[in-house]
């Protein structure tokens, strides 16, 4: 039998490794970032919520409230040419207050009506709910996980303040990926109309979140698979998993930030919110809800959630302007 040289064995093993890494990068890019159904999340135990929360999500009165509102559809072209859309609802009484509500991964704009009802009915705000790129009626064949979305948010803000008036005072309120979006935006030169940010269930960076879930769901190390996927994401979606970093952004923040997180969150660990709070450069506060899993805080302790949010807003948003 002819012997195979060790050099050929090494070359073969290296080739297999490279092919595996390339195939793995495409697999996980398609799995997580490419636009489309994500059936693998339906069986993820980390996303299981209480029966009470599920009932509110599926049958809550906020759904009827959303259906009854006469939203104005607004459209905008992003800096890189995507057609984006969102829903605007002016307050019952003229006001200089506006909240922009940013939804989570695989969600859509009107799901933020759960929070919009509170701002509209109880606080008297104008509300705007955009579909993130790749979601709902917005264009895009990938999910931005907050990074390109942060610039879309700033552009929406500029468009809305032209519509509502330059004296408009704006709150950003985001959930999960939407929370990462508003935090990533906090490190930019925000329009001066933005007065406060509320981030519910945020993650620190996309790379870190993927590394955590790669280990938890697939028992795989981050390196080198995620680093190769990082290159692929940069090539196909135009951003890097590592640069999509809320932790770095909040260290440049000048707008006050309220962090909200569930103490029982295993999909995005609570420690991520704690670390974000610790390093935030601007005025910051944190509200943790016991027994709440990912995105459950509002339902699990709605009164306390509303109270903390309202106190924070009133602390940083001035009284109604005289022009109204």
mmCIF file of C-alpha atoms in Angstrom:
data_model
loop_
_atom_site.group_PDB
_atom_site.id
_atom_site.type_symbol
_atom_site.label_atom_id
_atom_site.label_comp_id
_atom_site.label_asym_id
_atom_site.label_seq_id
_atom_site.Cartn_x
_atom_site.Cartn_y
_atom_site.Cartn_z
ATOM 1 C CA UNK A 1 0.000 0.000 0.000
ATOM 2 C CA UNK A 2 1.308 3.402 -0.988
ATOM 3 C CA UNK A 3 1.967 5.655 1.970
ATOM 4 C CA UNK A 4 0.335 9.071 2.123
ATOM 5 C CA UNK A 5 2.844 11.761 3.009
ATOM 6 C CA UNK A 6 2.245 13.801 6.129
ATOM 7 C CA UNK A 7 2.374 16.954 3.986
ATOM 8 C CA UNK A 8 -0.620 15.766 1.974
ATOM 9 C CA UNK A 9 -2.459 14.934 5.172
ATOM 10 C CA UNK A 10 -1.802 18.424 6.510
ATOM 11 C CA UNK A 11 -2.931 20.032 3.259
ATOM 12 C CA UNK A 12 -6.073 17.896 3.268
ATOM 13 C CA UNK A 13 -6.887 18.790 6.878
ATOM 14 C CA UNK A 14 -6.259 22.499 6.269
ATOM 15 C CA UNK A 15 -8.481 22.388 3.180
ATOM 16 C CA UNK A 16 -11.259 20.653 5.119
ATOM 17 C CA UNK A 17 -10.931 23.239 7.895
ATOM 18 C CA UNK A 18 -11.118 26.153 5.465
ATOM 19 C CA UNK A 19 -14.120 24.681 3.660
ATOM 20 C CA UNK A 20 -15.842 24.082 6.992
ATOM 21 C CA UNK A 21 -15.217 27.664 8.083
ATOM 22 C CA UNK A 22 -16.504 29.137 4.816
ATOM 23 C CA UNK A 23 -19.565 26.890 4.827
ATOM 24 C CA UNK A 24 -20.167 27.655 8.491
ATOM 25 C CA UNK A 25 -19.948 31.397 7.881
ATOM 26 C CA UNK A 26 -22.570 31.244 5.141
ATOM 27 C CA UNK A 27 -24.758 28.935 7.233
ATOM 28 C CA UNK A 28 -24.828 31.241 10.242
ATOM 29 C CA UNK A 29 -25.130 34.381 8.111
ATOM 30 C CA UNK A 30 -28.205 32.903 6.436
ATOM 31 C CA UNK A 31 -29.444 31.664 9.782
ATOM 32 C CA UNK A 32 -29.233 34.953 11.666
ATOM 33 C CA UNK A 33 -28.713 37.928 9.353
ATOM 34 C CA UNK A 34 -30.265 37.167 5.975
ATOM 35 C CA UNK A 35 -33.892 38.297 5.819
ATOM 36 C CA UNK A 36 -36.400 35.483 6.151
ATOM 37 C CA UNK A 37 -38.120 33.110 8.597
ATOM 38 C CA UNK A 38 -36.061 31.971 11.584
ATOM 39 C CA UNK A 39 -37.689 28.719 12.608
ATOM 40 C CA UNK A 40 -34.762 27.770 14.837
ATOM 41 C CA UNK A 41 -35.887 30.385 17.377
ATOM 42 C CA UNK A 42 -39.296 28.772 17.921
ATOM 43 C CA UNK A 43 -37.738 26.001 19.985
ATOM 44 C CA UNK A 44 -35.296 28.238 21.855
ATOM 45 C CA UNK A 45 -35.959 27.779 25.561
ATOM 46 C CA UNK A 46 -34.355 31.152 26.293
ATOM 47 C CA UNK A 47 -37.256 32.883 24.529
ATOM 48 C CA UNK A 48 -40.056 31.124 26.385
ATOM 49 C CA UNK A 49 -42.241 33.622 28.219
ATOM 50 C CA UNK A 50 -44.911 33.238 30.865
ATOM 51 C CA UNK A 51 -48.497 32.358 29.975
ATOM 52 C CA UNK A 52 -49.501 35.809 31.239
ATOM 53 C CA UNK A 53 -47.054 37.522 28.872
ATOM 54 C CA UNK A 54 -48.057 35.368 25.923
ATOM 55 C CA UNK A 55 -51.705 36.212 26.531
ATOM 56 C CA UNK A 56 -50.913 39.938 26.508
ATOM 57 C CA UNK A 57 -48.806 39.600 23.356
ATOM 58 C CA UNK A 58 -51.511 37.656 21.508
ATOM 59 C CA UNK A 59 -54.770 38.927 23.005
ATOM 60 C CA UNK A 60 -54.062 42.188 24.834
ATOM 61 C CA UNK A 61 -56.342 45.192 24.425
ATOM 62 C CA UNK A 62 -53.430 47.067 22.886
ATOM 63 C CA UNK A 63 -53.996 45.078 19.699
ATOM 64 C CA UNK A 64 -57.513 46.507 19.351
ATOM 65 C CA UNK A 65 -56.121 49.934 20.167
ATOM 66 C CA UNK A 66 -53.574 49.672 17.340
ATOM 67 C CA UNK A 67 -56.235 48.501 14.872
ATOM 68 C CA UNK A 68 -58.444 51.488 15.668
ATOM 69 C CA UNK A 69 -55.794 54.165 15.169
ATOM 70 C CA UNK A 70 -55.518 56.105 11.933
ATOM 71 C CA UNK A 71 -51.782 55.970 11.455
ATOM 72 C CA UNK A 72 -50.111 57.999 8.762
ATOM 73 C CA UNK A 73 -47.655 55.916 6.762
ATOM 74 C CA UNK A 74 -44.358 57.717 6.349
ATOM 75 C CA UNK A 75 -41.593 56.785 3.939
ATOM 76 C CA UNK A 76 -37.900 57.575 3.790
ATOM 77 C CA UNK A 77 -34.931 56.527 1.656
ATOM 78 C CA UNK A 78 -31.960 55.483 3.762
ATOM 79 C CA UNK A 79 -28.460 56.796 3.159
ATOM 80 C CA UNK A 80 -27.629 53.575 1.299
ATOM 81 C CA UNK A 81 -30.774 53.607 -0.832
ATOM 82 C CA UNK A 82 -33.254 51.391 1.038
ATOM 83 C CA UNK A 83 -36.922 52.352 1.133
ATOM 84 C CA UNK A 84 -37.988 52.499 4.772
ATOM 85 C CA UNK A 85 -41.429 53.088 6.254
ATOM 86 C CA UNK A 86 -43.073 53.719 9.581
ATOM 87 C CA UNK A 87 -46.311 54.745 11.256
ATOM 88 C CA UNK A 88 -46.972 58.198 12.704
ATOM 89 C CA UNK A 89 -49.846 59.076 15.024
ATOM 90 C CA UNK A 90 -50.306 62.671 16.179
ATOM 91 C CA UNK A 91 -51.397 63.172 19.781
ATOM 92 C CA UNK A 92 -55.030 63.937 20.597
ATOM 93 C CA UNK A 93 -53.997 67.412 21.683
ATOM 94 C CA UNK A 94 -51.160 69.398 20.058
ATOM 95 C CA UNK A 95 -47.882 68.779 21.889
ATOM 96 C CA UNK A 96 -44.163 69.161 21.396
ATOM 97 C CA UNK A 97 -43.538 65.620 22.710
ATOM 98 C CA UNK A 98 -42.689 62.724 20.412
ATOM 99 C CA UNK A 99 -41.604 59.162 21.153
ATOM 100 C CA UNK A 100 -39.936 56.963 18.541
ATOM 101 C CA UNK A 101 -40.497 53.292 19.370
ATOM 102 C CA UNK A 102 -38.047 50.785 17.880
ATOM 103 C CA UNK A 103 -38.969 47.095 17.717
ATOM 104 C CA UNK A 104 -36.974 43.914 18.194
ATOM 105 C CA UNK A 105 -35.425 41.283 15.938
ATOM 106 C CA UNK A 106 -37.939 39.687 13.546
ATOM 107 C CA UNK A 107 -40.639 42.034 14.828
ATOM 108 C CA UNK A 108 -42.442 44.865 13.085
ATOM 109 C CA UNK A 109 -43.408 48.435 13.828
ATOM 110 C CA UNK A 110 -46.952 47.981 15.105
ATOM 111 C CA UNK A 111 -45.844 45.498 17.748
ATOM 112 C CA UNK A 112 -44.536 48.532 19.611
ATOM 113 C CA UNK A 113 -48.161 49.593 20.003
ATOM 114 C CA UNK A 114 -47.942 47.784 23.350
ATOM 115 C CA UNK A 115 -45.827 50.740 24.482
ATOM 116 C CA UNK A 116 -47.331 53.269 22.089
ATOM 117 C CA UNK A 117 -50.708 52.996 23.799
ATOM 118 C CA UNK A 118 -49.073 54.098 27.067
ATOM 119 C CA UNK A 119 -47.328 57.093 25.509
ATOM 120 C CA UNK A 120 -50.378 58.130 23.509
ATOM 121 C CA UNK A 121 -53.192 57.590 25.992
ATOM 122 C CA UNK A 122 -51.468 58.295 29.301
ATOM 123 C CA UNK A 123 -48.668 60.723 28.446
ATOM 124 C CA UNK A 124 -50.272 62.510 25.490
ATOM 125 C CA UNK A 125 -47.366 61.985 23.088
ATOM 126 C CA UNK A 126 -47.128 61.955 19.333
ATOM 127 C CA UNK A 127 -45.831 58.493 18.475
ATOM 128 C CA UNK A 128 -43.805 57.093 15.595
ATOM 129 C CA UNK A 129 -43.108 53.400 15.040
ATOM 130 C CA UNK A 130 -40.638 52.627 12.218
ATOM 131 C CA UNK A 131 -40.063 49.252 10.584
ATOM 132 C CA UNK A 132 -36.346 48.542 10.833
ATOM 133 C CA UNK A 133 -34.544 47.659 7.611
ATOM 134 C CA UNK A 134 -35.283 44.063 6.665
ATOM 135 C CA UNK A 135 -38.517 44.094 8.692
ATOM 136 C CA UNK A 136 -42.167 44.725 7.929
ATOM 137 C CA UNK A 137 -42.729 46.984 4.940
ATOM 138 C CA UNK A 138 -39.179 48.350 4.968
ATOM 139 C CA UNK A 139 -36.670 47.296 2.342
ATOM 140 C CA UNK A 140 -33.472 45.364 2.845
ATOM 141 C CA UNK A 141 -32.462 41.729 2.539
ATOM 142 C CA UNK A 142 -30.620 41.550 5.861
ATOM 143 C CA UNK A 143 -31.068 42.448 9.531
ATOM 144 C CA UNK A 144 -28.909 45.254 10.871
ATOM 145 C CA UNK A 145 -29.056 44.373 14.581
ATOM 146 C CA UNK A 146 -29.043 48.082 15.370
ATOM 147 C CA UNK A 147 -25.899 49.290 13.620
ATOM 148 C CA UNK A 148 -27.098 50.616 10.235
ATOM 149 C CA UNK A 149 -30.453 51.168 11.948
ATOM 150 C CA UNK A 150 -28.917 53.785 14.252
ATOM 151 C CA UNK A 151 -28.380 56.098 11.285
ATOM 152 C CA UNK A 152 -31.886 55.363 9.995
ATOM 153 C CA UNK A 153 -33.196 56.384 13.423
ATOM 154 C CA UNK A 154 -31.316 59.685 13.301
ATOM 155 C CA UNK A 155 -32.628 60.375 9.806
ATOM 156 C CA UNK A 156 -36.181 59.554 10.879
ATOM 157 C CA UNK A 157 -35.721 61.992 13.775
ATOM 158 C CA UNK A 158 -34.665 64.791 11.463
ATOM 159 C CA UNK A 159 -37.580 64.077 9.125
ATOM 160 C CA UNK A 160 -40.081 63.990 11.989
ATOM 161 C CA UNK A 161 -38.862 67.177 13.642
ATOM 162 C CA UNK A 162 -39.273 68.980 10.337
ATOM 163 C CA UNK A 163 -42.819 67.663 10.233
ATOM 164 C CA UNK A 164 -43.745 68.294 13.875
ATOM 165 C CA UNK A 165 -41.636 71.387 14.466
ATOM 166 C CA UNK A 166 -38.035 72.085 15.417
ATOM 167 C CA UNK A 167 -39.057 72.592 19.066
ATOM 168 C CA UNK A 168 -40.191 68.962 19.276
ATOM 169 C CA UNK A 169 -38.739 67.027 22.210
ATOM 170 C CA UNK A 170 -37.962 63.440 21.301
ATOM 171 C CA UNK A 171 -37.724 60.268 23.368
ATOM 172 C CA UNK A 172 -36.190 57.081 21.967
ATOM 173 C CA UNK A 173 -37.683 53.888 23.420
ATOM 174 C CA UNK A 174 -36.382 50.583 22.072
ATOM 175 C CA UNK A 175 -36.911 46.899 22.806
ATOM 176 C CA UNK A 176 -34.190 44.233 22.390
ATOM 177 C CA UNK A 177 -32.669 44.905 18.950
ATOM 178 C CA UNK A 178 -34.534 48.221 19.079
ATOM 179 C CA UNK A 179 -32.861 48.903 22.435
ATOM 180 C CA UNK A 180 -29.456 48.211 20.880
ATOM 181 C CA UNK A 181 -30.425 50.564 18.054
ATOM 182 C CA UNK A 182 -31.157 53.503 20.354
ATOM 183 C CA UNK A 183 -27.996 52.848 22.373
ATOM 184 C CA UNK A 184 -25.819 52.647 19.269
ATOM 185 C CA UNK A 185 -27.382 55.922 18.160
ATOM 186 C CA UNK A 186 -26.487 57.474 21.533
ATOM 187 C CA UNK A 187 -22.820 57.500 20.564
ATOM 188 C CA UNK A 188 -23.505 59.606 17.471
ATOM 189 C CA UNK A 189 -24.042 63.333 17.128
ATOM 190 C CA UNK A 190 -27.770 63.180 17.859
ATOM 191 C CA UNK A 191 -30.246 65.878 16.828
ATOM 192 C CA UNK A 192 -30.595 68.303 19.724
ATOM 193 C CA UNK A 193 -34.300 67.465 19.935
ATOM 194 C CA UNK A 194 -33.468 64.041 21.448
ATOM 195 C CA UNK A 195 -33.821 64.437 25.200
ATOM 196 C CA UNK A 196 -33.803 60.912 26.663
ATOM 197 C CA UNK A 197 -33.412 57.236 25.773
ATOM 198 C CA UNK A 198 -35.099 54.149 27.228
ATOM 199 C CA UNK A 199 -33.445 50.828 26.363
ATOM 200 C CA UNK A 200 -35.417 47.691 27.286
ATOM 201 C CA UNK A 201 -33.472 44.388 27.154
ATOM 202 C CA UNK A 202 -30.399 45.607 25.210
ATOM 203 C CA UNK A 203 -27.270 43.668 24.286
ATOM 204 C CA UNK A 204 -23.735 45.054 24.395
ATOM 205 C CA UNK A 205 -22.505 44.169 20.908
ATOM 206 C CA UNK A 206 -23.661 41.936 18.085
ATOM 207 C CA UNK A 207 -20.439 39.914 18.173
ATOM 208 C CA UNK A 208 -20.787 39.321 21.892
ATOM 209 C CA UNK A 209 -24.454 38.363 21.581
ATOM 210 C CA UNK A 210 -23.708 35.920 18.768
ATOM 211 C CA UNK A 211 -20.780 34.446 20.701
ATOM 212 C CA UNK A 212 -23.038 33.862 23.694
ATOM 213 C CA UNK A 213 -25.788 32.254 21.591
ATOM 214 C CA UNK A 214 -23.340 30.240 19.481
ATOM 215 C CA UNK A 215 -22.074 28.619 22.647
ATOM 216 C CA UNK A 216 -25.505 28.269 24.254
ATOM 217 C CA UNK A 217 -27.400 26.933 21.229
ATOM 218 C CA UNK A 218 -24.705 25.097 19.249
ATOM 219 C CA UNK A 219 -21.910 24.532 21.818
ATOM 220 C CA UNK A 220 -19.386 26.146 19.475
ATOM 221 C CA UNK A 221 -16.623 28.654 20.275
ATOM 222 C CA UNK A 222 -16.772 32.125 18.765
ATOM 223 C CA UNK A 223 -13.325 31.961 17.167
ATOM 224 C CA UNK A 224 -12.724 31.539 14.288
ATOM 225 C CA UNK A 225 -16.274 30.942 13.021
ATOM 226 C CA UNK A 226 -17.715 34.292 14.097
ATOM 227 C CA UNK A 227 -14.667 36.155 12.854
ATOM 228 C CA UNK A 228 -15.155 34.662 9.389
ATOM 229 C CA UNK A 229 -18.873 35.422 9.565
ATOM 230 C CA UNK A 230 -17.897 38.955 10.534
ATOM 231 C CA UNK A 231 -16.037 39.329 7.222
ATOM 232 C CA UNK A 232 -18.983 37.882 5.316
ATOM 233 C CA UNK A 233 -21.451 40.225 7.037
ATOM 234 C CA UNK A 234 -19.258 43.174 6.164
ATOM 235 C CA UNK A 235 -19.173 42.108 2.519
ATOM 236 C CA UNK A 236 -22.880 41.273 2.141
ATOM 237 C CA UNK A 237 -24.611 43.627 4.606
ATOM 238 C CA UNK A 238 -22.082 46.435 4.857
ATOM 239 C CA UNK A 239 -21.382 46.309 8.567
ATOM 240 C CA UNK A 240 -19.173 44.467 11.016
ATOM 241 C CA UNK A 241 -20.430 42.405 13.942
ATOM 242 C CA UNK A 242 -17.682 43.930 16.049
ATOM 243 C CA UNK A 243 -18.323 47.565 15.163
ATOM 244 C CA UNK A 244 -22.020 47.099 16.030
ATOM 245 C CA UNK A 245 -21.183 47.868 19.627
ATOM 246 C CA UNK A 246 -23.576 49.557 22.045
ATOM 247 C CA UNK A 247 -21.040 49.320 24.885
ATOM 248 C CA UNK A 248 -18.633 51.598 23.062
ATOM 249 C CA UNK A 249 -21.429 53.947 21.993
ATOM 250 C CA UNK A 250 -22.797 54.639 25.485
ATOM 251 C CA UNK A 251 -19.337 55.659 26.609
ATOM 252 C CA UNK A 252 -19.777 58.625 24.262
ATOM 253 C CA UNK A 253 -23.426 59.273 25.126
ATOM 254 C CA UNK A 254 -24.579 62.731 26.151
ATOM 255 C CA UNK A 255 -28.317 61.993 26.371
ATOM 256 C CA UNK A 256 -29.707 60.443 29.606
ATOM 257 C CA UNK A 257 -30.433 56.702 29.386
ATOM 258 C CA UNK A 258 -32.782 54.463 31.372
ATOM 259 C CA UNK A 259 -31.977 50.754 31.164
ATOM 260 C CA UNK A 260 -34.708 48.183 31.739
ATOM 261 C CA UNK A 261 -34.086 44.449 31.874
ATOM 262 C CA UNK A 262 -35.592 41.254 33.228
ATOM 263 C CA UNK A 263 -33.660 39.543 36.000
ATOM 264 C CA UNK A 264 -34.599 36.167 34.492
ATOM 265 C CA UNK A 265 -33.441 36.993 30.953
ATOM 266 C CA UNK A 266 -31.301 34.165 29.552
ATOM 267 C CA UNK A 267 -31.491 35.156 25.865
ATOM 268 C CA UNK A 268 -29.734 38.473 26.514
ATOM 269 C CA UNK A 269 -28.170 38.093 29.966
ATOM 270 C CA UNK A 270 -29.061 40.749 32.529
ATOM 271 C CA UNK A 271 -25.361 41.369 33.124
ATOM 272 C CA UNK A 272 -25.178 42.968 29.685
ATOM 273 C CA UNK A 273 -27.557 45.733 30.762
ATOM 274 C CA UNK A 274 -25.715 46.132 34.054
ATOM 275 C CA UNK A 275 -22.401 46.584 32.268
ATOM 276 C CA UNK A 276 -23.924 49.082 29.824
ATOM 277 C CA UNK A 277 -25.300 51.063 32.762
ATOM 278 C CA UNK A 278 -21.947 51.044 34.551
ATOM 279 C CA UNK A 279 -19.994 52.519 31.633
ATOM 280 C CA UNK A 280 -22.583 55.025 30.361
ATOM 281 C CA UNK A 281 -21.075 58.483 30.180
ATOM 282 C CA UNK A 282 -24.356 60.410 30.398
ATOM 283 C CA UNK A 283 -26.847 60.413 33.272
ATOM 284 C CA UNK A 284 -28.173 56.879 33.586
ATOM 285 C CA UNK A 285 -30.519 54.732 35.644
ATOM 286 C CA UNK A 286 -31.424 51.050 35.632
ATOM 287 C CA UNK A 287 -34.647 49.214 36.446
ATOM 288 C CA UNK A 288 -34.581 45.417 36.819
ATOM 289 C CA UNK A 289 -37.761 43.354 36.918
ATOM 290 C CA UNK A 290 -37.734 40.105 38.881
ATOM 291 C CA UNK A 291 -38.892 36.917 37.124
ATOM 292 C CA UNK A 292 -39.050 38.655 33.738
ATOM 293 C CA UNK A 293 -37.496 36.875 30.757
ATOM 294 C CA UNK A 294 -36.403 38.603 27.555
ATOM 295 C CA UNK A 295 -38.735 41.485 26.672
ATOM 296 C CA UNK A 296 -41.191 40.610 29.453
ATOM 297 C CA UNK A 297 -40.564 43.485 31.849
ATOM 298 C CA UNK A 298 -43.486 45.658 30.719
ATOM 299 C CA UNK A 299 -46.024 42.860 31.132
ATOM 300 C CA UNK A 300 -44.606 41.339 34.302
ATOM 301 C CA UNK A 301 -44.661 44.613 36.250
ATOM 302 C CA UNK A 302 -46.544 47.098 34.106
ATOM 303 C CA UNK A 303 -47.327 49.642 36.794
ATOM 304 C CA UNK A 304 -43.757 49.832 38.066
ATOM 305 C CA UNK A 305 -42.456 49.964 34.492
ATOM 306 C CA UNK A 306 -44.737 52.873 33.603
ATOM 307 C CA UNK A 307 -43.900 54.668 36.830
ATOM 308 C CA UNK A 308 -40.132 54.428 36.304
ATOM 309 C CA UNK A 309 -40.401 55.415 32.655
ATOM 310 C CA UNK A 310 -42.647 58.389 33.403
ATOM 311 C CA UNK A 311 -40.437 59.637 36.242
ATOM 312 C CA UNK A 312 -37.367 59.378 34.032
ATOM 313 C CA UNK A 313 -39.063 61.197 31.161
ATOM 314 C CA UNK A 314 -40.392 63.978 33.351
ATOM 315 C CA UNK A 315 -36.915 64.448 34.787
ATOM 316 C CA UNK A 316 -35.390 65.059 31.368
ATOM 317 C CA UNK A 317 -38.180 66.478 29.201
ATOM 318 C CA UNK A 318 -39.303 70.018 29.903
ATOM 319 C CA UNK A 319 -42.893 71.167 30.294
ATOM 320 C CA UNK A 320 -44.999 71.772 27.193
ATOM 321 C CA UNK A 321 -43.668 74.653 25.123
ATOM 322 C CA UNK A 322 -45.522 77.930 24.849
ATOM 323 C CA UNK A 323 -46.043 77.617 21.074
ATOM 324 C CA UNK A 324 -48.691 74.994 21.808
#
